[in-house]
PDB file of C-alpha atoms in Angstrom:
ATOM      1  CA  MET A   1       7.123 -11.235 -27.951  1.00 45.00           C
ATOM      2  CA  SER A   2       8.684  -7.797 -28.167  1.00 43.00           C
ATOM      3  CA  ALA A   3       8.559  -5.261 -25.332  1.00 43.00           C
ATOM      4  CA  ALA A   4       6.347  -3.017 -27.452  1.00 42.00           C
ATOM      5  CA  ALA A   5       3.875  -5.859 -27.983  1.00 44.00           C
ATOM      6  CA  ALA A   6       3.891  -6.802 -24.316  1.00 43.00           C
ATOM      7  CA  PHE A   7       3.204  -3.255 -23.157  1.00 42.00           C
ATOM      8  CA  PRO A   8       1.435  -1.544 -26.072  1.00 44.00           C
ATOM      9  CA  GLN A   9       0.140   1.334 -23.994  1.00 43.00           C
ATOM     10  CA  VAL A  10       3.668   2.604 -23.362  1.00 40.00           C
ATOM     11  CA  THR A  11       4.029   3.658 -26.972  1.00 40.00           C
ATOM     12  CA  ALA A  12       0.607   5.250 -27.295  1.00 41.00           C
ATOM     13  CA  VAL A  13       0.424   8.000 -24.712  1.00 43.00           C
ATOM     14  CA  ASN A  14      -1.741  10.658 -26.305  1.00 43.00           C
ATOM     15  CA  GLN A  15      -2.394  12.824 -23.272  1.00 51.00           C
ATOM     16  CA  ALA A  16      -0.918  13.778 -19.933  1.00 63.00           C
ATOM     17  CA  VAL A  17      -0.874  10.941 -17.418  1.00 69.00           C
ATOM     18  CA  ASN A  18      -2.610  11.478 -14.095  1.00 70.00           C
ATOM     19  CA  VAL A  19      -0.494   9.556 -11.564  1.00 66.00           C
ATOM     20  CA  LEU A  20      -3.369   9.607  -9.061  1.00 65.00           C
ATOM     21  CA  ASP A  21      -5.772   7.904 -11.462  1.00 72.00           C
ATOM     22  CA  ALA A  22      -5.405   4.136 -11.877  1.00 74.00           C
ATOM     23  CA  GLY A  23      -7.141   4.109 -15.248  1.00 71.00           C
ATOM     24  CA  SER A  24      -4.886   6.815 -16.640  1.00 77.00           C
ATOM     25  CA  LEU A  25      -1.739   5.015 -15.460  1.00 80.00           C
ATOM     26  CA  LEU A  26      -2.829   1.694 -16.916  1.00 84.00           C
ATOM     27  CA  ALA A  27      -3.882   3.212 -20.229  1.00 80.00           C
ATOM     28  CA  ALA A  28      -0.480   4.884 -20.559  1.00 81.00           C
ATOM     29  CA  PHE A  29       1.918   2.234 -19.246  1.00 86.00           C
ATOM     30  CA  GLY A  30       0.045  -1.064 -18.926  1.00 87.00           C
ATOM     31  CA  ALA A  31       1.539  -3.783 -16.729  1.00 90.00           C
ATOM     32  CA  LEU A  32       4.879  -1.986 -16.620  1.00 91.00           C
ATOM     33  CA  GLY A  33       3.158   0.915 -14.860  1.00 90.00           C
ATOM     34  CA  VAL A  34       1.876  -1.451 -12.183  1.00 93.00           C
ATOM     35  CA  ALA A  35       5.425  -2.560 -11.336  1.00 94.00           C
ATOM     36  CA  VAL A  36       6.802   0.987 -11.268  1.00 92.00           C
ATOM     37  CA  VAL A  37       3.976   2.444  -9.172  1.00 92.00           C
ATOM     38  CA  LEU A  38       4.044  -0.355  -6.591  1.00 94.00           C
ATOM     39  CA  PHE A  39       7.823  -0.136  -6.340  1.00 95.00           C
ATOM     40  CA  ALA A  40       7.616   3.610  -5.678  1.00 92.00           C
ATOM     41  CA  GLU A  41       4.716   3.286  -3.230  1.00 91.00           C
ATOM     42  CA  THR A  42       6.271   0.526  -1.135  1.00 92.00           C
ATOM     43  CA  GLY A  43       9.957   1.392  -1.464  1.00 89.00           C
ATOM     44  CA  LEU A  44      10.288   5.168  -1.669  1.00 86.00           C
ATOM     45  CA  LEU A  45       8.858   7.571   0.893  1.00 78.00           C
ATOM     46  CA  VAL A  46       7.900   9.977  -1.895  1.00 81.00           C
ATOM     47  CA  GLY A  47       5.416   7.403  -3.239  1.00 80.00           C
ATOM     48  CA  PHE A  48       3.027   7.446  -0.287  1.00 78.00           C
ATOM     49  CA  PHE A  49       0.294   9.213  -2.310  1.00 82.00           C
ATOM     50  CA  LEU A  50       0.180   6.664  -5.170  1.00 81.00           C
ATOM     51  CA  PRO A  51      -3.014   4.585  -5.703  1.00 80.00           C
ATOM     52  CA  GLY A  52      -1.785   1.040  -5.047  1.00 85.00           C
ATOM     53  CA  ASP A  53      -5.096  -0.572  -4.045  1.00 86.00           C
ATOM     54  CA  SER A  54      -7.192   0.918  -6.827  1.00 85.00           C
ATOM     55  CA  LEU A  55      -4.408   0.262  -9.361  1.00 88.00           C
ATOM     56  CA  LEU A  56      -4.283  -3.452  -8.565  1.00 92.00           C
ATOM     57  CA  PHE A  57      -8.062  -3.869  -8.630  1.00 88.00           C
ATOM     58  CA  THR A  58      -8.454  -1.885 -11.857  1.00 87.00           C
ATOM     59  CA  ALA A  59      -5.615  -3.797 -13.530  1.00 90.00           C
ATOM     60  CA  GLY A  60      -7.287  -7.093 -12.671  1.00 90.00           C
ATOM     61  CA  LEU A  61     -10.603  -5.793 -13.978  1.00 87.00           C
ATOM     62  CA  LEU A  62      -9.018  -4.780 -17.278  1.00 87.00           C
ATOM     63  CA  CYS A  63      -7.582  -8.282 -17.698  1.00 90.00           C
ATOM     64  CA  ALA A  64     -11.037  -9.851 -17.857  1.00 86.00           C
ATOM     65  CA  PRO A  65     -12.426 -10.738 -21.307  1.00 84.00           C
ATOM     66  CA  GLY A  66     -14.711  -8.105 -22.795  1.00 73.00           C
ATOM     67  CA  THR A  67     -13.727  -5.256 -20.450  1.00 69.00           C
ATOM     68  CA  GLY A  68     -11.577  -2.172 -20.746  1.00 55.00           C
ATOM     69  CA  GLY A  69     -12.624  -0.945 -24.184  1.00 60.00           C
ATOM     70  CA  GLY A  70      -9.343   0.164 -25.753  1.00 68.00           C
ATOM     71  CA  VAL A  71      -7.288  -0.953 -22.749  1.00 75.00           C
ATOM     72  CA  HIS A  72      -6.879  -4.678 -22.196  1.00 82.00           C
ATOM     73  CA  LEU A  73      -4.128  -6.222 -20.085  1.00 89.00           C
ATOM     74  CA  ALA A  74      -2.779  -9.758 -19.827  1.00 92.00           C
ATOM     75  CA  LEU A  75      -3.367 -11.307 -16.399  1.00 94.00           C
ATOM     76  CA  PRO A  76       0.001 -13.175 -16.139  1.00 95.00           C
ATOM     77  CA  GLN A  77       1.895  -9.979 -16.952  1.00 95.00           C
ATOM     78  CA  VAL A  78      -0.060  -7.939 -14.403  1.00 95.00           C
ATOM     79  CA  LEU A  79       0.358 -10.533 -11.641  1.00 96.00           C
ATOM     80  CA  THR A  80       4.085 -10.782 -12.301  1.00 96.00           C
ATOM     81  CA  ALA A  81       4.582  -7.016 -12.513  1.00 96.00           C
ATOM     82  CA  ALA A  82       2.584  -6.409  -9.337  1.00 96.00           C
ATOM     83  CA  ALA A  83       4.462  -9.010  -7.302  1.00 96.00           C
ATOM     84  CA  VAL A  84       7.897  -7.902  -8.524  1.00 96.00           C
ATOM     85  CA  GLY A  85       7.195  -4.203  -7.966  1.00 95.00           C
ATOM     86  CA  ALA A  86       5.746  -4.642  -4.471  1.00 96.00           C
ATOM     87  CA  LEU A  87       8.319  -7.136  -3.183  1.00 97.00           C
ATOM     88  CA  ALA A  88      11.351  -5.340  -4.618  1.00 96.00           C
ATOM     89  CA  GLY A  89      10.059  -2.003  -3.379  1.00 95.00           C
ATOM     90  CA  SER A  90       9.630  -3.254   0.175  1.00 95.00           C
ATOM     91  CA  GLN A  91      13.160  -4.648   0.279  1.00 95.00           C
ATOM     92  CA  VAL A  92      14.567  -1.362  -0.997  1.00 94.00           C
ATOM     93  CA  GLY A  93      12.535   0.525   1.614  1.00 92.00           C
ATOM     94  CA  TYR A  94      13.884  -1.749   4.351  1.00 93.00           C
ATOM     95  CA  TRP A  95      17.500  -1.159   3.364  1.00 92.00           C
ATOM     96  CA  ILE A  96      16.878   2.580   3.123  1.00 88.00           C
ATOM     97  CA  GLY A  97      15.643   2.394   6.697  1.00 86.00           C
ATOM     98  CA  ARG A  98      18.701   0.457   7.810  1.00 86.00           C
ATOM     99  CA  ARG A  99      20.904   3.207   6.394  1.00 84.00           C
ATOM    100  CA  GLY A 100      19.099   6.199   7.873  1.00 76.00           C
ATOM    101  CA  GLY A 101      15.362   5.972   7.312  1.00 63.00           C
ATOM    102  CA  ARG A 102      14.425   8.069  10.354  1.00 67.00           C
ATOM    103  CA  ALA A 103      16.647  10.908   9.186  1.00 72.00           C
ATOM    104  CA  LEU A 104      14.976  10.878   5.761  1.00 66.00           C
ATOM    105  CA  LEU A 105      11.533  10.841   7.353  1.00 67.00           C
ATOM    106  CA  ALA A 106      12.438  13.755   9.621  1.00 71.00           C
ATOM    107  CA  ARG A 107      13.311  15.887   6.588  1.00 72.00           C
ATOM    108  CA  SER A 108       9.864  15.407   5.054  1.00 69.00           C
ATOM    109  CA  ARG A 109       7.180  18.022   5.713  1.00 72.00           C
ATOM    110  CA  ALA A 110       4.291  15.807   4.560  1.00 72.00           C
ATOM    111  CA  ARG A 111       1.815  15.539   7.449  1.00 77.00           C
ATOM    112  CA  ARG A 112       0.250  12.331   6.108  1.00 73.00           C
ATOM    113  CA  LEU A 113       3.669  10.709   5.944  1.00 71.00           C
ATOM    114  CA  HIS A 114       4.425  11.475   9.586  1.00 76.00           C
ATOM    115  CA  GLU A 115       0.969  10.311  10.673  1.00 78.00           C
ATOM    116  CA  GLY A 116       1.561   7.093   8.750  1.00 73.00           C
ATOM    117  CA  ALA A 117       4.891   6.604  10.509  1.00 76.00           C
ATOM    118  CA  VAL A 118       3.207   6.887  13.905  1.00 81.00           C
ATOM    119  CA  ARG A 119       0.586   4.312  12.908  1.00 78.00           C
ATOM    120  CA  ALA A 120       3.237   2.014  11.446  1.00 79.00           C
ATOM    121  CA  GLU A 121       5.277   2.068  14.633  1.00 80.00           C
ATOM    122  CA  ALA A 122       2.132   1.417  16.686  1.00 82.00           C
ATOM    123  CA  LEU A 123       1.296  -1.498  14.393  1.00 80.00           C
ATOM    124  CA  LEU A 124       4.722  -3.067  14.941  1.00 83.00           C
ATOM    125  CA  ALA A 125       4.457  -2.610  18.707  1.00 82.00           C
ATOM    126  CA  ARG A 126       0.915  -3.978  18.922  1.00 83.00           C
ATOM    127  CA  TYR A 127       0.987  -6.959  16.561  1.00 83.00           C
ATOM    128  CA  GLY A 128       4.640  -7.920  16.334  1.00 87.00           C
ATOM    129  CA  HIS A 129       6.779  -8.145  13.215  1.00 86.00           C
ATOM    130  CA  ALA A 130       4.988 -10.905  11.296  1.00 89.00           C
ATOM    131  CA  LYS A 131       1.382  -9.761  11.634  1.00 88.00           C
ATOM    132  CA  ALA A 132       2.227  -6.072  11.268  1.00 88.00           C
ATOM    133  CA  LEU A 133       4.122  -6.609   8.006  1.00 90.00           C
ATOM    134  CA  VAL A 134       1.174  -8.486   6.517  1.00 90.00           C
ATOM    135  CA  LEU A 135      -1.540  -6.109   7.764  1.00 87.00           C
ATOM    136  CA  ALA A 136       0.367  -2.990   6.699  1.00 87.00           C
ATOM    137  CA  ARG A 137       0.086  -3.993   3.041  1.00 91.00           C
ATOM    138  CA  PHE A 138      -3.627  -3.194   3.169  1.00 86.00           C
ATOM    139  CA  VAL A 139      -3.331   0.242   4.800  1.00 84.00           C
ATOM    140  CA  PRO A 140      -2.433   3.209   2.538  1.00 83.00           C
ATOM    141  CA  VAL A 141       0.583   5.293   3.618  1.00 83.00           C
ATOM    142  CA  VAL A 142       1.378   2.779   6.375  1.00 84.00           C
ATOM    143  CA  ARG A 143       2.609   0.288   3.753  1.00 88.00           C
ATOM    144  CA  THR A 144       4.962   3.024   2.523  1.00 89.00           C
ATOM    145  CA  VAL A 145       6.547   3.970   5.840  1.00 85.00           C
ATOM    146  CA  LEU A 146       6.529   0.595   7.599  1.00 88.00           C
ATOM    147  CA  ASN A 147       9.321  -0.816   5.433  1.00 90.00           C
ATOM    148  CA  PRO A 148      11.942   1.856   6.217  1.00 88.00           C
ATOM    149  CA  LEU A 149      10.748   1.936   9.834  1.00 85.00           C
ATOM    150  CA  ALA A 150      11.290  -1.805  10.098  1.00 88.00           C
ATOM    151  CA  GLY A 151      14.847  -1.293   8.907  1.00 87.00           C
ATOM    152  CA  ALA A 152      15.439   1.633  11.248  1.00 83.00           C
ATOM    153  CA  LEU A 153      14.012  -0.283  14.232  1.00 81.00           C
ATOM    154  CA  GLY A 154      16.260  -3.282  13.588  1.00 81.00           C
ATOM    155  CA  VAL A 155      13.707  -5.885  12.496  1.00 87.00           C
ATOM    156  CA  PRO A 156      15.817  -8.948  11.502  1.00 92.00           C
ATOM    157  CA  ALA A 157      16.409  -9.096   7.760  1.00 93.00           C
ATOM    158  CA  ARG A 158      15.205 -12.702   7.407  1.00 94.00           C
ATOM    159  CA  THR A 159      12.045 -12.022   9.386  1.00 94.00           C
ATOM    160  CA  PHE A 160      11.310  -8.935   7.321  1.00 95.00           C
ATOM    161  CA  ALA A 161      11.930 -10.706   4.004  1.00 96.00           C
ATOM    162  CA  LEU A 162       9.728 -13.681   4.893  1.00 96.00           C
ATOM    163  CA  TRP A 163       6.708 -11.700   6.054  1.00 95.00           C
ATOM    164  CA  GLN A 164       6.907  -8.877   3.560  1.00 95.00           C
ATOM    165  CA  ILE A 165       6.854 -11.511   0.799  1.00 96.00           C
ATOM    166  CA  ALA A 166       3.842 -13.234   2.385  1.00 95.00           C
ATOM    167  CA  GLY A 167       1.978  -9.941   2.814  1.00 94.00           C
ATOM    168  CA  GLY A 168       3.036  -8.616  -0.576  1.00 95.00           C
ATOM    169  CA  LEU A 169       1.790 -11.672  -2.455  1.00 96.00           C
ATOM    170  CA  LEU A 170      -1.466 -11.730  -0.511  1.00 94.00           C
ATOM    171  CA  TRP A 171      -2.066  -8.040  -1.268  1.00 94.00           C
ATOM    172  CA  THR A 172      -1.049  -7.919  -4.922  1.00 95.00           C
ATOM    173  CA  LEU A 173      -2.444 -11.255  -6.075  1.00 94.00           C
ATOM    174  CA  GLY A 174      -5.571 -10.959  -3.943  1.00 92.00           C
ATOM    175  CA  LEU A 175      -6.671  -7.534  -5.185  1.00 91.00           C
ATOM    176  CA  THR A 176      -5.716  -8.230  -8.801  1.00 94.00           C
ATOM    177  CA  LEU A 177      -7.573 -11.542  -8.886  1.00 93.00           C
ATOM    178  CA  ALA A 178     -10.565  -9.950  -7.147  1.00 89.00           C
ATOM    179  CA  GLY A 179     -10.795  -7.407  -9.953  1.00 87.00           C
ATOM    180  CA  TYR A 180     -10.353 -10.106 -12.574  1.00 91.00           C
ATOM    181  CA  ALA A 181     -13.042 -12.306 -11.005  1.00 89.00           C
ATOM    182  CA  LEU A 182     -15.522  -9.435 -10.905  1.00 83.00           C
ATOM    183  CA  GLY A 183     -14.775  -8.456 -14.493  1.00 81.00           C
ATOM    184  CA  SER A 184     -15.188 -12.058 -15.646  1.00 82.00           C
ATOM    185  CA  SER A 185     -18.492 -12.640 -13.850  1.00 81.00           C
ATOM    186  CA  VAL A 186     -20.344  -9.336 -14.385  1.00 73.00           C
ATOM    187  CA  PRO A 187     -21.020  -8.266 -18.003  1.00 66.00           C
ATOM    188  CA  ASN A 188     -19.959  -4.701 -18.891  1.00 63.00           C
ATOM    189  CA  VAL A 189     -18.680  -4.138 -15.356  1.00 61.00           C
ATOM    190  CA  ASP A 190     -16.134  -1.634 -16.694  1.00 59.00           C
ATOM    191  CA  ARG A 191     -19.000   0.837 -17.133  1.00 63.00           C
ATOM    192  CA  TYR A 192     -19.018   1.139 -13.362  1.00 59.00           C
ATOM    193  CA  LEU A 193     -15.251   1.457 -13.030  1.00 59.00           C
ATOM    194  CA  LEU A 194     -15.216   4.760 -11.124  1.00 59.00           C
ATOM    195  CA  PRO A 195     -17.719   3.671  -8.434  1.00 68.00           C
ATOM    196  CA  LEU A 196     -15.888   0.355  -8.052  1.00 64.00           C
ATOM    197  CA  VAL A 197     -12.516   2.056  -7.637  1.00 63.00           C
ATOM    198  CA  ALA A 198     -14.040   4.457  -5.107  1.00 64.00           C
ATOM    199  CA  LEU A 199     -15.388   1.447  -3.183  1.00 67.00           C
ATOM    200  CA  VAL A 200     -11.961  -0.213  -3.180  1.00 66.00           C
ATOM    201  CA  VAL A 201     -10.368   2.975  -1.842  1.00 62.00           C
ATOM    202  CA  LEU A 202     -12.978   3.203   0.932  1.00 67.00           C
ATOM    203  CA  VAL A 203     -12.461  -0.434   1.880  1.00 65.00           C
ATOM    204  CA  SER A 204      -8.686   0.060   1.963  1.00 62.00           C
ATOM    205  CA  LEU A 205      -9.155   3.005   4.317  1.00 61.00           C
ATOM    206  CA  ALA A 206     -11.475   1.042   6.627  1.00 64.00           C
ATOM    207  CA  PRO A 207      -8.705  -0.389   8.880  1.00 61.00           C
ATOM    208  CA  LEU A 208      -7.325   3.097   9.398  1.00 58.00           C
ATOM    209  CA  ALA A 209     -10.773   4.505  10.231  1.00 62.00           C
ATOM    210  CA  VAL A 210     -11.447   1.692  12.719  1.00 65.00           C
ATOM    211  CA  GLU A 211      -8.117   2.282  14.432  1.00 58.00           C
ATOM    212  CA  ILE A 212      -8.791   6.030  14.710  1.00 57.00           C
ATOM    213  CA  LEU A 213     -12.252   5.401  16.218  1.00 67.00           C
ATOM    214  CA  ARG A 214     -10.815   2.934  18.692  1.00 65.00           C
ATOM    215  CA  SER A 215      -8.124   5.375  19.786  1.00 57.00           C
ATOM    216  CA  ARG A 216     -10.725   8.122  20.319  1.00 62.00           C
ATOM    217  CA  ARG A 217     -13.061   5.877  22.296  1.00 67.00           C
ATOM    218  CA  ARG A 218     -10.290   4.432  24.421  1.00 58.00           C
ATOM    219  CA  PRO A 219     -10.589   6.045  27.881  1.00 55.00           C
ATOM    220  CA  HIS A 220      -7.672   8.141  28.983  1.00 48.00           C
ATOM    221  CA  GLN A 221      -5.836   6.604  31.882  1.00 45.00           C
ATOM    222  CA  ALA A 222      -5.849   8.696  35.017  1.00 43.00           C
ATOM    223  CA  PRO A 223      -2.399   9.685  36.263  1.00 46.00           C
ATOM    224  CA  ALA A 224      -1.024   7.469  38.989  1.00 48.00           C
ATOM    225  CA  PRO A 225      -1.236   9.014  42.478  1.00 50.00           C
ATOM    226  CA  ASP A 226       1.914  10.509  43.892  1.00 50.00           C
ATOM    227  CA  PRO A 227       3.259   8.050  46.496  1.00 52.00           C
ATOM    228  CA  THR A 228       5.087  10.857  48.318  1.00 53.00           C
ATOM    229  CA  PRO A 229       3.134  11.775  51.496  1.00 55.00           C
ATOM    230  CA  PRO A 230       2.167  15.438  51.841  1.00 52.00           C
ATOM    231  CA  PRO A 231       4.209  17.599  54.217  1.00 54.00           C
ATOM    232  CA  GLY A 232       3.303  17.087  57.854  1.00 53.00           C
ATOM    233  CA  ALA A 233       1.660  13.705  57.263  1.00 48.00           C
TER     234      ALA A 233
END
């Protein structure tokens, strides 16, 4: 099969592509777009705004028989592209971090990126390397900055590779297959694509919202008393 046949949408871009819209990206670039977007989101700090969760779910939905209208994707191609893009991107992000990730982050003026870095570092400190690398895949922005932070903080390369692969496969295959399963079981589900994508985005933001609420409700610790006796005591 030729490259043009495998990714027919690449050769039929009739309008400007909206990089923030999963449907627009998939209509323009097909499975190839999934690989490129996930690589940029997980490997390059500039990709923190890209719609990884909604892209995976929508791609899986458009693989189901009878959905997508003029856009239909092949499930094996999407699964392969998603896994390759996410896993390769994370490894690139890690090596960027090893070679000066904190300096690159310091040059950025994006507030969301710096907030994500703080949450990523807290995630590593709280859950340890293995659990943090898996959980971060499901938190927007955090999955972008955790990889270079892991490199900058000296997470062992073997440990990082093992758990980023586990988390990456769970994230990419899980969301894609969830979309495919819904599209296969609910007739004409693509008519409700926008509400479904909005729901996926909200669910992906849930861990972040819970963590913010917990941090606000956590009582502030009172300062420890000064052990030095007052003068004249």
